[in-house]
Tab-separated table of C-alpha atoms in Angstrom:
chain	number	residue	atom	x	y	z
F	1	UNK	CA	95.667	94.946	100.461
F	2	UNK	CA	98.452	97.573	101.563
F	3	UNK	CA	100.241	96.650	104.347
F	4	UNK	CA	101.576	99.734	105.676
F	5	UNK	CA	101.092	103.029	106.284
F	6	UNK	CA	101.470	105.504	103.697
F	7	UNK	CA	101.850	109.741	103.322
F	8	UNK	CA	98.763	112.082	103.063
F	9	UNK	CA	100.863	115.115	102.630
F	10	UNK	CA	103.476	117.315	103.730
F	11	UNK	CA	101.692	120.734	104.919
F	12	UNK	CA	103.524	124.027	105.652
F	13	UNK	CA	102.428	125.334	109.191
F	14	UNK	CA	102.463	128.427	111.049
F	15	UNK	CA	103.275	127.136	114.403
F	16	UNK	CA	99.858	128.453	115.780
F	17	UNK	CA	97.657	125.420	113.807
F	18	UNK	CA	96.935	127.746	111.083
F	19	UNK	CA	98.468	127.294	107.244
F	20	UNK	CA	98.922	129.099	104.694
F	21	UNK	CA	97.167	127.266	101.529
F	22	UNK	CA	96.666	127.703	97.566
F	23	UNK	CA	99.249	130.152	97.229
F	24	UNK	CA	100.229	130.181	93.640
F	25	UNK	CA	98.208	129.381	90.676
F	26	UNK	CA	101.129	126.562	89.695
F	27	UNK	CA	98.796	124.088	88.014
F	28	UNK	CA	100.136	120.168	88.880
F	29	UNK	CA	102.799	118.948	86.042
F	30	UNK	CA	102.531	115.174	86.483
F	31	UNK	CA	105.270	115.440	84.165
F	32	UNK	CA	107.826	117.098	86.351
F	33	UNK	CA	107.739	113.764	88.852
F	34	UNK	CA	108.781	111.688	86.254
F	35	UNK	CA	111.869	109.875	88.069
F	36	UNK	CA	110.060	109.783	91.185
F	37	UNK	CA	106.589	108.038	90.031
F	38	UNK	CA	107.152	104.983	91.094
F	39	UNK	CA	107.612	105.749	93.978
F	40	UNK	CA	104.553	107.928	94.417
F	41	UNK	CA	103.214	105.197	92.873
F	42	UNK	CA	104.185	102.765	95.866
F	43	UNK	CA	104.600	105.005	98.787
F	44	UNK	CA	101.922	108.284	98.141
F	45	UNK	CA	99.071	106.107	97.339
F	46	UNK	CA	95.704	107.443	96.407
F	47	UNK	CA	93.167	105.264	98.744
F	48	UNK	CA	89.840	107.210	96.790
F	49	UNK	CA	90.935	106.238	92.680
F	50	UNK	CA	92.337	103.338	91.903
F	51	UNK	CA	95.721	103.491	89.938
F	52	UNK	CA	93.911	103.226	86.243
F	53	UNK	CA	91.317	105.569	87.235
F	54	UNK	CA	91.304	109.012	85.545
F	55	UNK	CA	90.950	110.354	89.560
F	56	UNK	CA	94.189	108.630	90.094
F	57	UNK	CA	96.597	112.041	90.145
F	58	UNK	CA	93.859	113.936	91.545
F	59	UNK	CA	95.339	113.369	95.027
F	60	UNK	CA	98.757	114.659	94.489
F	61	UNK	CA	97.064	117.582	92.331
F	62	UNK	CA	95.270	118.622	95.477
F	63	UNK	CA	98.103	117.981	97.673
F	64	UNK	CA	100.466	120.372	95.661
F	65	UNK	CA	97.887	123.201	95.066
F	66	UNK	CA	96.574	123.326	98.588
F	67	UNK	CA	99.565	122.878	100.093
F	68	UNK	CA	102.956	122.207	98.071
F	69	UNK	CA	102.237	125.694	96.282
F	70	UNK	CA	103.465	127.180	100.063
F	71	UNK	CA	106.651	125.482	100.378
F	72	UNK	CA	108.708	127.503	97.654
F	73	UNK	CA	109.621	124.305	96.575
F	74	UNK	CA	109.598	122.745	92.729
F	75	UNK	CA	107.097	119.994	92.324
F	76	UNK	CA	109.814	117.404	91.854
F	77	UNK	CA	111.629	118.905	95.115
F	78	UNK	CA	107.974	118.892	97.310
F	79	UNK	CA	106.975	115.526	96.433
F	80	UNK	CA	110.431	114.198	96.829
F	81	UNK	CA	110.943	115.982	100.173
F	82	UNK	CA	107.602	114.073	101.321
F	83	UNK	CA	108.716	110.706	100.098
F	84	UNK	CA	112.037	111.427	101.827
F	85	UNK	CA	109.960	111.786	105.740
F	86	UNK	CA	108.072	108.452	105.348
F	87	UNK	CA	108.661	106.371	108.130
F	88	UNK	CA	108.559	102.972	108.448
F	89	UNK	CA	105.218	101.079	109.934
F	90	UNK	CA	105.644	99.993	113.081
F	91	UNK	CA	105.517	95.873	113.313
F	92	UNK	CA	102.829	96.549	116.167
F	93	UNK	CA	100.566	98.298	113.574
F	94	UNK	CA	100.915	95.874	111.068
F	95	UNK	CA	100.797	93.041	113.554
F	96	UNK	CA	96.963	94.844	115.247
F	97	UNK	CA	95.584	94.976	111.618
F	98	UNK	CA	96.465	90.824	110.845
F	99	UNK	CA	94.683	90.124	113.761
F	100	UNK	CA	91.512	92.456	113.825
F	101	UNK	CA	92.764	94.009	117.193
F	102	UNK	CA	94.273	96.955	118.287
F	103	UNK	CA	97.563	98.721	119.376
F	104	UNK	CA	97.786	100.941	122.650
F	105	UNK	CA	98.246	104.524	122.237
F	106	UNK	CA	101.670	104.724	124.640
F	107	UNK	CA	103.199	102.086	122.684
F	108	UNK	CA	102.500	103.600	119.109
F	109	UNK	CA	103.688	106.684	120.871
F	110	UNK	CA	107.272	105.443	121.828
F	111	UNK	CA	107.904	104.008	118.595
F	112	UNK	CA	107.332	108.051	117.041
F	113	UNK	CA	109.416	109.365	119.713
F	114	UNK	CA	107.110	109.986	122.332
F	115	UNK	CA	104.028	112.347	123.170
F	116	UNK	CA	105.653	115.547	122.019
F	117	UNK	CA	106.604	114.303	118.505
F	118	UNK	CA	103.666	112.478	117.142
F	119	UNK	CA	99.482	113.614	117.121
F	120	UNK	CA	97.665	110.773	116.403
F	121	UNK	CA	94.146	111.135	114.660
F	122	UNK	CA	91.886	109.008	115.401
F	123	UNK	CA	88.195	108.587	112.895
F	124	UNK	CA	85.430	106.492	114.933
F	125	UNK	CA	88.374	105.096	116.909
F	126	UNK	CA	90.361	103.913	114.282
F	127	UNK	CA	93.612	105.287	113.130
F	128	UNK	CA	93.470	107.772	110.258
F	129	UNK	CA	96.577	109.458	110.574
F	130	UNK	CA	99.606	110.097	112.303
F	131	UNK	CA	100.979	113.808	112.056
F	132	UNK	CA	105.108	114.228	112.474
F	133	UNK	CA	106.637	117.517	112.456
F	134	UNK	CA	110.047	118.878	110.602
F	135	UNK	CA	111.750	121.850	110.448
F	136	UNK	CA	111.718	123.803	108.015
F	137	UNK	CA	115.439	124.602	106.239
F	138	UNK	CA	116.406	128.440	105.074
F	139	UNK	CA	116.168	126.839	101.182
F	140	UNK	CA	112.712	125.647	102.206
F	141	UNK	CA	113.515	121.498	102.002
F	142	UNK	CA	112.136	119.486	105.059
F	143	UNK	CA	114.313	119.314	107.919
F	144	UNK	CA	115.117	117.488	111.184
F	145	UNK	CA	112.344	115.646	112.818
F	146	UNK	CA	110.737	118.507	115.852
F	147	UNK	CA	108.900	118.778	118.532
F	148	UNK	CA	105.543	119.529	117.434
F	149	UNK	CA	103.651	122.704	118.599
F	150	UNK	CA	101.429	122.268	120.889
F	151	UNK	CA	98.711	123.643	118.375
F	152	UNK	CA	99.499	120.590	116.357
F	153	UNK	CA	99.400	118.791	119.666
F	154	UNK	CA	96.051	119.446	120.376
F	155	UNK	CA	94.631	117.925	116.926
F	156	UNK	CA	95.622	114.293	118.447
F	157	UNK	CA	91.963	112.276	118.963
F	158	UNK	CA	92.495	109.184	119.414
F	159	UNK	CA	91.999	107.196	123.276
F	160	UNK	CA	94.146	104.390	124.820
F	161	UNK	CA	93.076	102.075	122.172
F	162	UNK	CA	93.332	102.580	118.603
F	163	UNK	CA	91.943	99.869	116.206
F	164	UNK	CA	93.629	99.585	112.804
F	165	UNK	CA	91.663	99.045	109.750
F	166	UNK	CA	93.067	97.238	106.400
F	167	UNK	CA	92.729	98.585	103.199
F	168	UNK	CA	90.855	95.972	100.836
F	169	UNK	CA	89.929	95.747	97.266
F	170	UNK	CA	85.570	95.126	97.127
F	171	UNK	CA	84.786	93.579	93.953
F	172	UNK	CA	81.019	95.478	93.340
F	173	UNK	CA	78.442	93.774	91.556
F	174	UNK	CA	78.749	95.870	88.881
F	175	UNK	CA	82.176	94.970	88.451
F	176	UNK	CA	84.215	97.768	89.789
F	177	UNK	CA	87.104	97.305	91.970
F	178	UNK	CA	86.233	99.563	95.063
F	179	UNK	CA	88.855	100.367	97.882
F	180	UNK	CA	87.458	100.229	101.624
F	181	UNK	CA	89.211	101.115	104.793
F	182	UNK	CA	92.412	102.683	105.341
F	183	UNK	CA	95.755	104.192	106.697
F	184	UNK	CA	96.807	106.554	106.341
F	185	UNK	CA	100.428	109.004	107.638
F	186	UNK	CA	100.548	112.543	107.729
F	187	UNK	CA	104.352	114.240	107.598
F	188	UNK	CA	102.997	117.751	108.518
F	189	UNK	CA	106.003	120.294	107.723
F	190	UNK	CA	106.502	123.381	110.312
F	191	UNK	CA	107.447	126.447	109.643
F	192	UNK	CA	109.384	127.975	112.042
């Protein structure tokens, strides 16, 4: 069981809730994260393959070709930039999914800086993911912590009380390990 939230992605944004997506045909060099794989290992974790599953990279492979292949960034320099905006779970969060309850919305809020820099997404009342905004520097690398637009604003679903699920390993009767549940953070880069 995972105890904390983890990344999603890191998605180039137009300011106006559109991106730009697939825009190279740079295929996915698992070899060019290397020194960082661990740590994708730990922090970028793939909640759909478990980690000796042949799916396993197939998470980061989408991430980079939908999105990464946008940033003008090297693989090594996107996926580090990512790993580089996670932010720590709040105790509140991890304290609502040890005790089956849930966390109120203004207080998740706060801890992200408040209404304007934080969406929170919401799936059948449970939190899914929580979408931060960066600027974007002239070399391309993530930047400062923004504002989000209020484009990105408007994507946040979730009521007054959010219920936190907990990722869990299901042992199938036919003997494979199957991951339910989940949390999941979002650093969604802004162009601007």
């Amino acid at each position: 069981m995972w105890d904390r939230l983890t990344i999603h992605g890191l998605w180039p944004n137009n300011n106006d809730g559109t991106y730009p997506q697939n825009c190279s045909k740079e295929k996915f060099d698992l070899s060019s994260l290397d020194t960082i794989r661990t740590e994708l290992e730990d922090e970028w974790l793939n909640i759909k393959a478990l980690p000796d599953s042949p799916d396993h990279t197939g998470f980061w492979e989408h991430e980079w070709s939908k999105h990464g292949t946008c940033t003008g960034l090297s693989q090594l320099d996107y996926f580090s930039g990512a790993l580089k905006q996670l932010i720590d779970t709040p105790s509140i969060v991890k304290e609502a999914e040890m005790n089956h309850s849930f966390v109120k919305r203004d207080e998740l809020l706060k801890f992200y800086g408040g209404n304007e820099f934080a969406v929170l997404v919401c799936k059948r009342g449970y939190l899914s993911e929580v979408r931060v905004c960066h600027q974007k520097e002239m070399d391309g690398n993530v930047g400062e912590r923004m504002g989000c637009p209020e484009a990105i604003l408007r994507e946040d679903s979730c009521g007054n009380e959010i219920k936190i699920a907990k990722f869990v390993v299901v042992h199938t009767e036919d003997g494979e390990d199957k991951e339910e549940g989940g949390l999941v953070e979002s650093a969604a880069g802004v162009s601007t």
